């Protein structure tokens, strides 16, 4: 059944030798052995490439695999948390899961295992530093998980997820993980004032394919920032981190 599904979403050509060798090396290095390398190739194709090159099948990008991989990632992570942390309530499990499946956690994992070197990007995205963008890296990692599920089944995909995610769960438990400053700031401010921080776009610069956003955060009458980022999410996190530091959040 999985093979039938994969055949419906893939072009049936052969990979060029250089591309095939790159994907084989990536697979072996990370112990992700694909039966069908075309699935892995698809998982590493960003939509900017097909958009720019007029690929006949405009769906030859990793967005559908990302959708599937996100579900597999969530299920495998939630199951592990449920079965291994019997003493923790639902709220704690949800908080841990939200951290370890976030873009900020997945992007460094993707970079560490060599995803950036295997991405296929359009020229515009390439020139704007797409190989280093958190969203592209995180999405590609989810797409790889989705592709591995189609290729080798849930058990294999679950094993991959746990190999990558369990160390991140341990970091959360030891408070050594990437901090979600937006959530920290919102929870603290809501507790004190029954209101939410307000994020304000100050400006955005650069061409469409290489934007930089400048965002401030308002806590009542006080404004912190602006802080910058390559996406609105990144800029909001930076502004929240700035505000959190100013109000001495880690001392509270």
Coordinates of N, CA and C in Angstrom, one line a residue:
X1 N 0.8 -1.2 0.0 CA 0.0 0.0 0.0 C 0.9 1.3 0.0
X2 N 1.9 1.2 0.9 CA 2.8 2.4 0.9 C 3.5 2.6 -0.4
X3 N 3.9 1.6 -1.1 CA 4.6 1.7 -2.4 C 3.6 2.3 -3.4
X4 N 2.4 1.9 -3.3 CA 1.4 2.4 -4.2 C 1.2 3.9 -4.0
X5 N 1.2 4.3 -2.8 CA 1.0 5.8 -2.5 C 2.2 6.5 -3.0
X6 N 3.4 6.0 -2.8 CA 4.6 6.7 -3.2 C 4.7 6.8 -4.7
X7 N 4.2 5.8 -5.5 CA 4.2 5.9 -6.9 C 3.3 6.9 -7.5
X8 N 2.3 7.3 -6.7 CA 1.3 8.3 -7.1 C 1.9 9.7 -7.0
X9 N 2.9 9.9 -6.2 CA 3.4 11.3 -5.9 C 4.8 11.5 -6.5
X10 N 5.3 10.5 -7.1 CA 6.7 10.7 -7.6 C 6.8 10.7 -9.2
X11 N 7.7 11.5 -9.7 CA 8.1 11.3 -11.1 C 8.9 10.0 -11.2
X12 N 8.8 9.4 -12.3 CA 9.4 8.0 -12.4 C 10.7 8.1 -13.2
X13 N 11.5 9.1 -13.1 CA 12.8 9.2 -13.7 C 13.9 8.6 -12.8
X14 N 15.1 8.6 -13.3 CA 16.3 8.2 -12.6 C 17.0 9.4 -12.1
X15 N 17.6 9.2 -10.9 CA 18.4 10.3 -10.3 C 19.8 10.4 -11.1
X16 N 20.3 11.6 -11.3 CA 21.6 11.7 -11.9 C 22.6 11.1 -10.9
X17 N 23.7 10.5 -11.4 CA 24.7 9.8 -10.5 C 25.2 10.6 -9.4
X18 N 25.5 11.9 -9.7 CA 26.0 12.8 -8.6 C 25.0 13.0 -7.5
X19 N 23.7 13.2 -7.9 CA 22.7 13.4 -6.9 C 22.4 12.1 -6.1
X20 N 22.4 11.0 -6.8 CA 22.2 9.7 -6.2 C 23.3 9.4 -5.2
X21 N 24.5 9.7 -5.5 CA 25.7 9.5 -4.6 C 25.5 10.3 -3.3
X22 N 25.1 11.6 -3.5 CA 24.9 12.5 -2.4 C 23.8 12.0 -1.4
X23 N 22.7 11.5 -2.0 CA 21.6 11.0 -1.2 C 22.0 9.7 -0.5
X24 N 22.8 8.8 -1.2 CA 23.2 7.6 -0.6 C 24.1 7.8 0.6
X25 N 25.0 8.8 0.4 CA 26.0 9.2 1.5 C 25.2 9.7 2.7
X26 N 24.2 10.6 2.4 CA 23.4 11.2 3.5 C 22.7 10.1 4.2
X27 N 22.1 9.1 3.5 CA 21.3 8.1 4.1 C 22.2 7.2 5.0
X28 N 23.3 6.8 4.5 CA 24.2 5.9 5.2 C 24.8 6.6 6.5
X29 N 25.1 7.9 6.3 CA 25.7 8.6 7.5 C 24.7 8.7 8.6
X30 N 23.4 8.8 8.3 CA 22.3 9.0 9.3 C 21.5 7.7 9.5
X31 N 22.0 6.6 9.0 CA 21.3 5.3 9.2 C 19.8 5.4 8.8
X32 N 19.5 6.1 7.7 CA 18.2 6.1 7.1 C 18.2 5.5 5.8
X33 N 18.0 4.2 5.7 CA 18.2 3.5 4.5 C 17.0 3.4 3.7
X34 N 16.9 4.2 2.6 CA 15.7 4.2 1.8 C 15.7 3.1 0.7
X35 N 14.6 2.5 0.5 CA 14.4 1.6 -0.6 C 14.3 2.4 -1.9
X36 N 13.6 3.5 -1.8 CA 13.3 4.4 -3.0 C 13.9 5.7 -2.7
X37 N 15.1 6.0 -3.4 CA 15.8 7.3 -3.1 C 15.0 8.4 -3.7
X38 N 14.1 8.2 -4.7 CA 13.3 9.3 -5.2 C 12.4 9.9 -4.1
X39 N 12.0 9.1 -3.2 CA 11.2 9.7 -2.1 C 12.1 10.7 -1.2
X40 N 13.3 10.3 -1.0 CA 14.2 11.1 -0.2 C 14.5 12.4 -1.1
X41 N 14.7 12.2 -2.3 CA 15.0 13.3 -3.2 C 13.8 14.3 -3.2
X42 N 12.6 13.8 -3.2 CA 11.4 14.7 -3.2 C 11.3 15.4 -1.9
X43 N 11.7 14.8 -0.8 CA 11.7 15.4 0.5 C 12.6 16.6 0.7
X44 N 13.6 16.6 -0.2 CA 14.6 17.7 -0.2 C 14.4 18.8 -1.2
X45 N 13.3 18.7 -2.0 CA 13.0 19.7 -3.0 C 12.1 20.8 -2.4
X46 N 12.7 22.0 -2.3 CA 11.9 23.1 -1.9 C 11.0 23.7 -3.1
X47 N 9.9 24.2 -2.7 CA 9.0 24.7 -3.8 C 9.6 25.7 -4.7
X48 N 10.6 26.5 -4.2 CA 11.2 27.5 -5.0 C 11.8 27.0 -6.3
X49 N 12.3 25.7 -6.2 CA 12.9 25.1 -7.4 C 11.9 24.9 -8.5
X50 N 10.8 24.2 -8.2 CA 9.8 23.9 -9.2 C 9.1 25.1 -9.7
X51 N 8.9 26.1 -8.8 CA 8.3 27.3 -9.2 C 9.1 28.1 -10.2
X52 N 10.5 28.0 -10.1 CA 11.4 28.8 -11.0 C 11.6 28.0 -12.3
X53 N 11.6 26.7 -12.2 CA 12.0 25.9 -13.4 C 10.9 25.3 -14.2
X54 N 9.7 25.7 -13.9 CA 8.6 25.2 -14.7 C 8.4 23.7 -14.7
X55 N 8.8 23.1 -13.6 CA 8.6 21.6 -13.5 C 7.2 21.2 -13.9
X56 N 7.1 20.2 -14.8 CA 5.7 19.9 -15.3 C 4.8 19.6 -14.1
X57 N 5.3 18.8 -13.1 CA 4.4 18.5 -12.0 C 4.8 19.5 -10.9
X58 N 4.0 20.6 -10.8 CA 4.3 21.6 -9.8 C 4.2 21.2 -8.4
X59 N 3.7 20.0 -8.2 CA 3.7 19.4 -6.8 C 5.0 18.7 -6.5
X60 N 6.0 18.7 -7.4 CA 7.2 18.0 -7.1 C 8.0 18.9 -6.1
X61 N 7.5 19.0 -4.9 CA 8.2 19.7 -3.8 C 7.9 18.9 -2.6
X62 N 8.5 19.3 -1.5 CA 8.3 18.6 -0.2 C 7.2 18.9 0.7
X63 N 6.2 19.8 0.2 CA 5.2 20.3 1.1 C 4.2 19.2 1.5
X64 N 3.9 18.3 0.7 CA 2.9 17.2 1.1 C 3.6 16.2 2.0
X65 N 4.9 15.9 1.7 CA 5.6 15.1 2.6 C 5.8 15.7 4.0
X66 N 6.0 17.0 4.0 CA 6.1 17.8 5.3 C 4.9 17.6 6.1
X67 N 3.7 17.7 5.4 CA 2.4 17.6 6.1 C 2.3 16.2 6.7
X68 N 2.7 15.2 6.0 CA 2.7 13.8 6.5 C 3.7 13.6 7.6
X69 N 4.9 14.1 7.4 CA 5.9 13.9 8.4 C 5.6 14.6 9.7
X70 N 5.0 15.8 9.7 CA 4.6 16.5 10.9 C 3.6 15.6 11.7
X71 N 2.7 14.9 11.1 CA 1.8 14.0 11.8 C 2.6 12.8 12.4
X72 N 3.5 12.2 11.7 CA 4.3 11.1 12.2 C 5.1 11.6 13.4
X73 N 5.8 12.7 13.2 CA 6.6 13.3 14.3 C 5.8 13.6 15.5
X74 N 4.6 14.1 15.4 CA 3.8 14.4 16.5 C 3.3 13.1 17.2
X75 N 2.9 12.1 16.5 CA 2.4 10.9 17.1 C 3.6 10.2 17.8
X76 N 4.7 10.0 17.2 CA 5.8 9.3 17.8 C 6.3 10.0 19.1
X77 N 6.4 11.4 19.0 CA 6.8 12.1 20.2 C 5.8 12.0 21.3
X78 N 4.5 12.2 21.0 CA 3.5 12.1 22.0 C 3.4 10.8 22.7
X79 N 3.6 9.7 21.9 CA 3.5 8.3 22.4 C 4.7 8.1 23.4
X80 N 5.9 8.6 23.0 CA 7.1 8.4 23.8 C 6.9 9.2 25.2
X81 N 6.4 10.4 25.1 CA 6.2 11.2 26.3 C 5.1 10.5 27.2
X82 N 4.1 10.0 26.6 CA 3.0 9.4 27.4 C 3.5 8.1 28.1
X83 N 4.3 7.3 27.4 CA 4.7 6.0 27.9 C 5.9 6.2 28.9
X84 N 6.7 7.2 28.7 CA 8.0 7.3 29.5 C 7.9 8.2 30.7
X85 N 6.8 9.0 30.7 CA 6.7 10.0 31.8 C 5.3 9.9 32.5
X86 N 5.1 8.8 33.1 CA 3.9 8.5 33.7 C 3.5 9.4 34.9
X87 N 4.5 10.1 35.5 CA 4.2 11.0 36.6 C 3.8 12.4 36.2
X88 N 4.0 12.7 34.9 CA 3.7 14.1 34.5 C 2.3 14.2 34.0
X89 N 1.7 15.4 34.3 CA 0.3 15.6 33.8 C 0.3 16.0 32.4
X90 N -0.9 16.1 31.8 CA -1.0 16.4 30.4 C -0.4 17.7 30.0
X91 N -0.5 18.7 30.9 CA 0.0 20.1 30.6 C 1.5 20.0 30.4
X92 N 2.2 19.3 31.2 CA 3.7 19.2 31.1 C 4.1 18.5 29.9
X93 N 3.3 17.4 29.5 CA 3.6 16.7 28.3 C 3.4 17.6 27.1
X94 N 2.4 18.3 27.1 CA 2.1 19.2 26.0 C 3.2 20.3 25.8
X95 N 3.6 20.8 27.0 CA 4.7 21.8 26.9 C 6.0 21.3 26.3
X96 N 6.4 20.1 26.8 CA 7.6 19.5 26.3 C 7.5 19.2 24.8
X97 N 6.3 18.6 24.4 CA 6.1 18.3 23.0 C 6.2 19.6 22.1
X98 N 5.6 20.7 22.6 CA 5.6 21.9 21.8 C 7.0 22.4 21.6
X99 N 7.9 22.2 22.5 CA 9.3 22.6 22.4 C 10.1 21.8 21.4
X100 N 9.9 20.5 21.6 CA 10.8 19.6 20.8 C 10.4 19.4 19.3
X101 N 9.1 19.7 19.0 CA 8.7 19.6 17.6 C 8.6 21.0 17.0
X102 N 9.2 22.0 17.6 CA 9.2 23.4 17.1 C 10.2 23.6 16.0
X103 N 10.0 24.6 15.2 CA 11.0 25.0 14.2 C 12.4 25.2 14.8
X104 N 12.4 25.9 16.0 CA 13.7 26.2 16.6 C 14.5 25.0 17.1
X105 N 13.8 23.9 17.3 CA 14.5 22.6 17.7 C 14.8 21.8 16.4
X106 N 13.9 21.8 15.5 CA 14.1 20.9 14.3 C 15.1 21.4 13.4
X107 N 15.2 22.8 13.2 CA 16.2 23.3 12.3 C 17.6 23.0 12.6
X108 N 18.1 23.1 13.9 CA 19.5 22.7 14.2 C 19.7 21.3 14.0
X109 N 18.7 20.4 14.3 CA 18.8 19.0 14.0 C 19.1 18.7 12.5
X110 N 18.3 19.4 11.7 CA 18.4 19.2 10.3 C 19.8 19.6 9.8
X111 N 20.2 20.7 10.3 CA 21.6 21.2 9.9 C 22.7 20.2 10.3
X112 N 22.5 19.7 11.6 CA 23.5 18.8 12.1 C 23.7 17.5 11.3
X113 N 22.6 17.0 10.8 CA 22.6 15.8 10.1 C 22.9 15.9 8.6
X114 N 23.1 17.2 8.1 CA 23.5 17.4 6.8 C 22.4 17.7 5.8
X115 N 21.2 18.1 6.3 CA 20.1 18.3 5.3 C 20.4 19.5 4.4
X116 N 21.0 20.6 5.0 CA 21.2 21.8 4.2 C 22.1 21.5 2.9
X117 N 23.0 20.6 3.0 CA 23.8 20.2 1.8 C 23.1 19.5 0.7
X118 N 21.9 18.9 1.1 CA 21.2 18.1 0.1 C 20.0 18.8 -0.5
X119 N 19.6 20.0 0.0 CA 18.5 20.7 -0.4 C 18.6 21.1 -1.9
X120 N 17.4 21.1 -2.5 CA 17.3 21.6 -3.9 C 16.5 22.9 -3.9
X121 N 17.1 24.0 -4.1 CA 16.4 25.3 -4.0 C 16.4 26.0 -5.3
X122 N 15.5 27.0 -5.5 CA 15.5 27.9 -6.6 C 16.6 28.9 -6.5
X123 N 17.0 29.5 -7.5 CA 18.1 30.5 -7.5 C 17.9 31.6 -6.5
X124 N 16.7 32.1 -6.5 CA 16.4 33.2 -5.6 C 16.5 32.8 -4.1
X125 N 16.0 31.7 -3.8 CA 16.1 31.2 -2.4 C 17.6 30.8 -2.1
X126 N 18.3 30.3 -3.1 CA 19.7 30.0 -2.8 C 20.5 31.3 -2.5
X127 N 20.3 32.3 -3.3 CA 21.0 33.6 -3.1 C 20.6 34.3 -1.8
X128 N 19.4 34.0 -1.3 CA 19.0 34.7 -0.1 C 19.3 33.9 1.2
X129 N 20.2 32.8 1.0 CA 20.6 32.1 2.2 C 19.6 31.0 2.6
X130 N 18.8 30.5 1.7 CA 17.8 29.5 2.0 C 18.3 28.3 2.7
X131 N 19.5 27.9 2.5 CA 20.1 26.7 3.1 C 20.2 26.8 4.6
X132 N 20.2 28.1 5.1 CA 20.4 28.3 6.5 C 19.1 28.8 7.2
X133 N 18.0 28.9 6.4 CA 16.7 29.4 7.0 C 16.1 28.3 7.8
X134 N 15.7 28.7 9.0 CA 15.1 27.7 10.0 C 13.9 27.0 9.4
X135 N 13.0 27.8 8.8 CA 11.7 27.2 8.3 C 12.0 26.2 7.3
X136 N 12.9 26.5 6.3 CA 13.2 25.5 5.2 C 13.8 24.2 5.8
X137 N 14.8 24.4 6.7 CA 15.4 23.2 7.3 C 14.5 22.4 8.1
X138 N 13.7 23.0 8.9 CA 12.7 22.3 9.8 C 11.7 21.5 8.9
X139 N 11.2 22.2 7.9 CA 10.2 21.6 6.9 C 10.8 20.4 6.2
X140 N 12.1 20.6 5.8 CA 12.7 19.5 5.1 C 12.9 18.2 6.0
X141 N 13.2 18.5 7.3 CA 13.3 17.4 8.2 C 12.0 16.6 8.4
X142 N 10.9 17.4 8.5 CA 9.6 16.8 8.6 C 9.3 16.0 7.3
X143 N 9.7 16.5 6.2 CA 9.4 15.9 4.9 C 10.2 14.5 4.8
X144 N 11.4 14.5 5.3 CA 12.2 13.3 5.4 C 11.5 12.3 6.2
X145 N 11.0 12.7 7.4 CA 10.3 11.7 8.2 C 9.1 11.2 7.5
X146 N 8.3 12.0 6.8 CA 7.2 11.6 6.0 C 7.6 10.6 4.9
X147 N 8.7 10.9 4.2 CA 9.2 10.1 3.2 C 9.6 8.7 3.7
X148 N 10.3 8.7 4.8 CA 10.7 7.5 5.4 C 9.6 6.6 5.9
X149 N 8.5 7.2 6.3 CA 7.3 6.5 6.7 C 6.7 5.8 5.5
X150 N 6.6 6.5 4.4 CA 6.1 5.9 3.1 C 7.0 4.8 2.6
X151 N 8.3 5.0 2.8 CA 9.3 4.1 2.2 C 9.4 2.8 3.1
X152 N 9.4 3.0 4.4 CA 9.8 1.8 5.3 C 8.8 1.5 6.4
X153 N 7.7 2.3 6.5 CA 6.7 2.0 7.5 C 6.8 2.8 8.8
X154 N 5.8 2.8 9.6 CA 5.7 3.6 10.8 C 6.8 3.3 11.8
X155 N 7.1 2.0 12.0 CA 8.1 1.6 13.0 C 9.5 2.2 12.7
X156 N 9.8 2.1 11.4 CA 11.1 2.7 11.0 C 11.1 4.2 11.2
X157 N 10.0 4.9 10.8 CA 10.0 6.3 11.0 C 9.9 6.7 12.4
X158 N 9.3 5.9 13.2 CA 9.2 6.2 14.7 C 10.6 6.1 15.3
X159 N 11.4 5.1 14.8 CA 12.7 4.9 15.3 C 13.6 6.1 15.0
X160 N 13.4 6.7 13.8 CA 14.2 7.9 13.3 C 13.8 9.0 14.2
X161 N 12.5 9.2 14.4 CA 12.0 10.4 15.2 C 12.6 10.3 16.6
X162 N 12.5 9.2 17.2 CA 13.0 9.1 18.6 C 14.5 9.2 18.7
X163 N 15.2 8.8 17.7 CA 16.7 9.0 17.7 C 17.1 10.4 17.7
X164 N 16.2 11.2 17.0 CA 16.5 12.7 16.9 C 15.9 13.5 18.0
X165 N 14.8 13.1 18.5 CA 14.0 13.9 19.4 C 14.2 13.6 20.9
X166 N 14.5 12.3 21.3 CA 14.7 12.0 22.7 C 15.9 12.9 23.3
X167 N 17.0 13.1 22.6 CA 18.0 14.0 23.2 C 17.5 15.4 23.5
X168 N 16.6 15.9 22.6 CA 16.0 17.2 22.8 C 15.0 17.2 24.0
X169 N 14.3 16.1 24.2 CA 13.5 16.0 25.4 C 14.3 16.0 26.7
X170 N 15.5 15.4 26.6 CA 16.3 15.4 27.8 C 16.8 16.8 28.1
X171 N 17.1 17.6 27.0 CA 17.5 19.0 27.2 C 16.4 19.8 27.9
X172 N 15.2 19.6 27.5 CA 14.0 20.3 28.1 C 13.9 19.9 29.6
X173 N 14.1 18.7 29.9 CA 14.0 18.2 31.3 C 15.1 18.8 32.1
X174 N 16.3 19.1 31.5 CA 17.4 19.7 32.2 C 17.4 21.2 32.1
X175 N 16.4 21.8 31.4 CA 16.3 23.2 31.2 C 17.5 23.7 30.4
X176 N 17.9 22.9 29.4 CA 19.1 23.3 28.6 C 18.6 23.5 27.1
X177 N 17.3 23.6 26.9 CA 16.8 23.7 25.5 C 16.7 25.1 25.1
X178 N 16.4 25.3 23.8 CA 16.1 26.6 23.3 C 14.8 27.1 23.9
X179 N 14.9 28.4 24.4 CA 13.8 28.9 25.2 C 12.7 29.6 24.2
X180 N 11.5 29.3 24.5 CA 10.4 29.9 23.7 C 10.0 31.2 24.5
X181 N 10.6 32.3 24.2 CA 10.5 33.5 24.9 C 9.1 34.1 24.8
X182 N 8.4 33.9 23.6 CA 7.1 34.4 23.4 C 6.1 33.7 24.4
X183 N 6.2 32.4 24.6 CA 5.4 31.7 25.5 C 5.7 32.1 27.0
X184 N 7.0 32.2 27.3 CA 7.4 32.6 28.7 C 6.8 34.0 29.0
X185 N 7.0 34.9 28.1 CA 6.6 36.3 28.3 C 5.1 36.4 28.4
X186 N 4.4 35.7 27.5 CA 2.9 35.7 27.6 C 2.3 35.1 28.9
X187 N 2.9 34.0 29.3 CA 2.4 33.4 30.5 C 2.6 34.3 31.7
X188 N 3.8 34.9 31.8 CA 4.2 35.8 32.9 C 3.3 37.0 32.9
X189 N 3.1 37.6 31.7 CA 2.4 38.9 31.7 C 0.9 38.6 31.9
X190 N 0.4 37.5 31.4 CA -1.1 37.2 31.6 C -1.3 36.9 33.1
X191 N -0.4 36.3 33.8 CA -0.5 36.0 35.2 C -0.6 37.3 36.0
X192 N 0.2 38.3 35.6 CA 0.2 39.5 36.4 C -0.9 40.5 36.0
X193 N -1.2 40.6 34.7 CA -2.1 41.7 34.2 C -3.3 41.2 33.5
X194 N -3.5 39.9 33.3 CA -4.6 39.4 32.6 C -4.7 39.9 31.2
X195 N -3.6 40.1 30.6 CA -3.5 40.7 29.2 C -2.4 40.0 28.5
X196 N -2.4 40.2 27.2 CA -1.3 39.6 26.3 C -0.3 40.7 25.8
X197 N 0.9 40.3 25.7 CA 1.9 41.2 25.0 C 1.4 41.6 23.6
X198 N 1.7 42.7 23.2 CA 1.3 43.2 21.8 C 2.5 43.3 20.9
X199 N 2.6 42.6 19.8 CA 3.7 42.7 18.9 C 3.4 43.7 17.8
X200 N 4.3 44.6 17.5 CA 4.1 45.6 16.5 C 5.2 45.6 15.5
X201 N 4.8 45.5 14.2 CA 5.7 45.6 13.1 C 6.2 47.0 13.0
X202 N 7.5 47.2 13.1 CA 8.1 48.6 13.0 C 8.5 48.8 11.5
X203 N 9.1 47.9 10.9 CA 9.5 48.0 9.5 C 9.9 46.6 9.0
X204 N 9.9 46.6 7.6 CA 10.5 45.4 7.0 C 11.4 45.9 5.8
X205 N 12.5 45.2 5.6 CA 13.4 45.7 4.6 C 13.8 44.5 3.7
X206 N 14.3 44.8 2.5 CA 14.8 43.8 1.6 C 13.8 43.4 0.6
X207 N 14.2 42.7 -0.4 CA 13.3 42.2 -1.5 C 12.4 41.1 -0.9
X208 N 11.4 40.7 -1.7 CA 10.4 39.7 -1.3 C 11.1 38.4 -0.9
X209 N 12.2 38.0 -1.6 CA 12.8 36.7 -1.3 C 13.8 36.8 -0.2
X210 N 14.1 38.0 0.3 CA 15.1 38.1 1.4 C 14.7 39.2 2.4
X211 N 13.5 39.1 3.0 CA 13.0 40.1 3.9 C 13.7 40.0 5.2
X212 N 13.8 41.2 5.9 CA 14.2 41.3 7.3 C 13.1 42.1 8.0
X213 N 12.6 41.5 9.1 CA 11.4 42.1 9.8 C 12.0 42.7 11.1
X214 N 11.4 43.9 11.5 CA 11.7 44.6 12.7 C 10.5 44.7 13.6
X215 N 10.5 44.1 14.7 CA 9.2 44.0 15.5 C 9.5 44.4 17.0
X216 N 8.6 45.2 17.6 CA 8.7 45.5 19.0 C 7.6 44.8 19.7
X217 N 7.7 44.7 21.0 CA 6.7 44.1 21.9 C 6.3 45.1 23.0
X218 N 5.0 45.3 23.1 CA 4.5 46.2 24.1 C 3.9 45.5 25.3
X219 N 4.4 45.8 26.5 CA 3.8 45.3 27.7 C 3.1 46.5 28.4
X220 N 1.9 46.7 28.2 CA 1.2 47.9 28.7 C 1.8 49.1 28.1
X221 N 2.2 50.1 28.9 CA 2.8 51.3 28.3 C 4.2 51.2 27.9
X222 N 4.9 50.1 28.2 CA 6.3 50.0 27.9 C 6.6 49.2 26.7
X223 N 7.4 49.7 25.8 CA 7.8 49.0 24.6 C 9.2 48.5 24.6
X224 N 9.4 47.3 24.2 CA 10.8 46.7 24.1 C 11.1 46.4 22.6
X225 N 12.3 46.8 22.2 CA 12.7 46.5 20.9 C 12.9 47.8 20.1
X226 N 12.9 47.8 18.8 CA 12.6 46.6 18.0 C 13.8 45.6 17.9
X227 N 13.4 44.4 17.6 CA 14.4 43.3 17.3 C 14.1 42.8 15.9
X228 N 15.1 42.2 15.3 CA 15.0 41.8 13.9 C 15.1 40.3 13.7
X229 N 14.5 39.9 12.6 CA 14.6 38.5 12.2 C 14.3 38.3 10.7
X230 N 14.6 37.1 10.2 CA 14.3 36.9 8.8 C 12.9 36.4 8.5
X231 N 12.1 36.2 9.6 CA 10.7 36.0 9.5 C 10.0 36.7 10.6
X232 N 8.7 36.9 10.5 CA 8.0 37.5 11.6 C 8.1 36.8 12.9
X233 N 8.0 35.4 12.8 CA 8.2 34.6 14.0 C 9.5 34.8 14.7
X234 N 10.6 34.8 13.9 CA 11.9 35.0 14.4 C 12.1 36.4 15.1
X235 N 11.5 37.4 14.4 CA 11.6 38.7 15.0 C 10.8 38.9 16.3
X236 N 9.7 38.2 16.3 CA 8.8 38.3 17.5 C 9.5 37.6 18.7
X237 N 10.2 36.4 18.4 CA 10.9 35.7 19.4 C 12.1 36.6 19.9
X238 N 12.7 37.3 19.0 CA 13.9 38.1 19.4 C 13.4 39.3 20.3
X239 N 12.3 39.9 19.9 CA 11.7 41.0 20.7 C 11.3 40.5 22.1
X240 N 10.6 39.3 22.1 CA 10.2 38.7 23.4 C 11.4 38.4 24.3
X241 N 12.5 37.9 23.7 CA 13.7 37.6 24.5 C 14.3 38.9 25.1
X242 N 14.2 40.0 24.3 CA 14.7 41.2 24.8 C 13.9 41.7 26.0
X243 N 12.6 41.6 25.8 CA 11.7 42.0 26.9 C 11.9 41.1 28.2
X244 N 12.0 39.8 27.9 CA 12.2 38.9 29.0 C 13.5 39.2 29.8
X245 N 14.5 39.5 29.1 CA 15.8 39.9 29.8 C 15.6 41.2 30.6
X246 N 14.9 42.2 30.0 CA 14.8 43.5 30.6 C 14.0 43.4 31.9
X247 N 13.0 42.5 31.9 CA 12.1 42.5 33.1 C 12.7 41.4 34.1
X248 N 13.9 40.9 33.8 CA 14.5 39.9 34.7 C 13.7 38.6 34.8
X249 N 13.2 38.1 33.7 CA 12.3 37.0 33.7 C 12.9 35.7 34.3
X250 N 14.1 35.5 34.1 CA 14.7 34.2 34.6 C 14.9 34.3 36.1
X251 N 14.7 35.5 36.7 CA 14.9 35.6 38.2 C 13.5 35.5 38.9
X252 N 12.5 35.3 38.1 CA 11.1 35.3 38.7 C 10.7 33.9 39.1

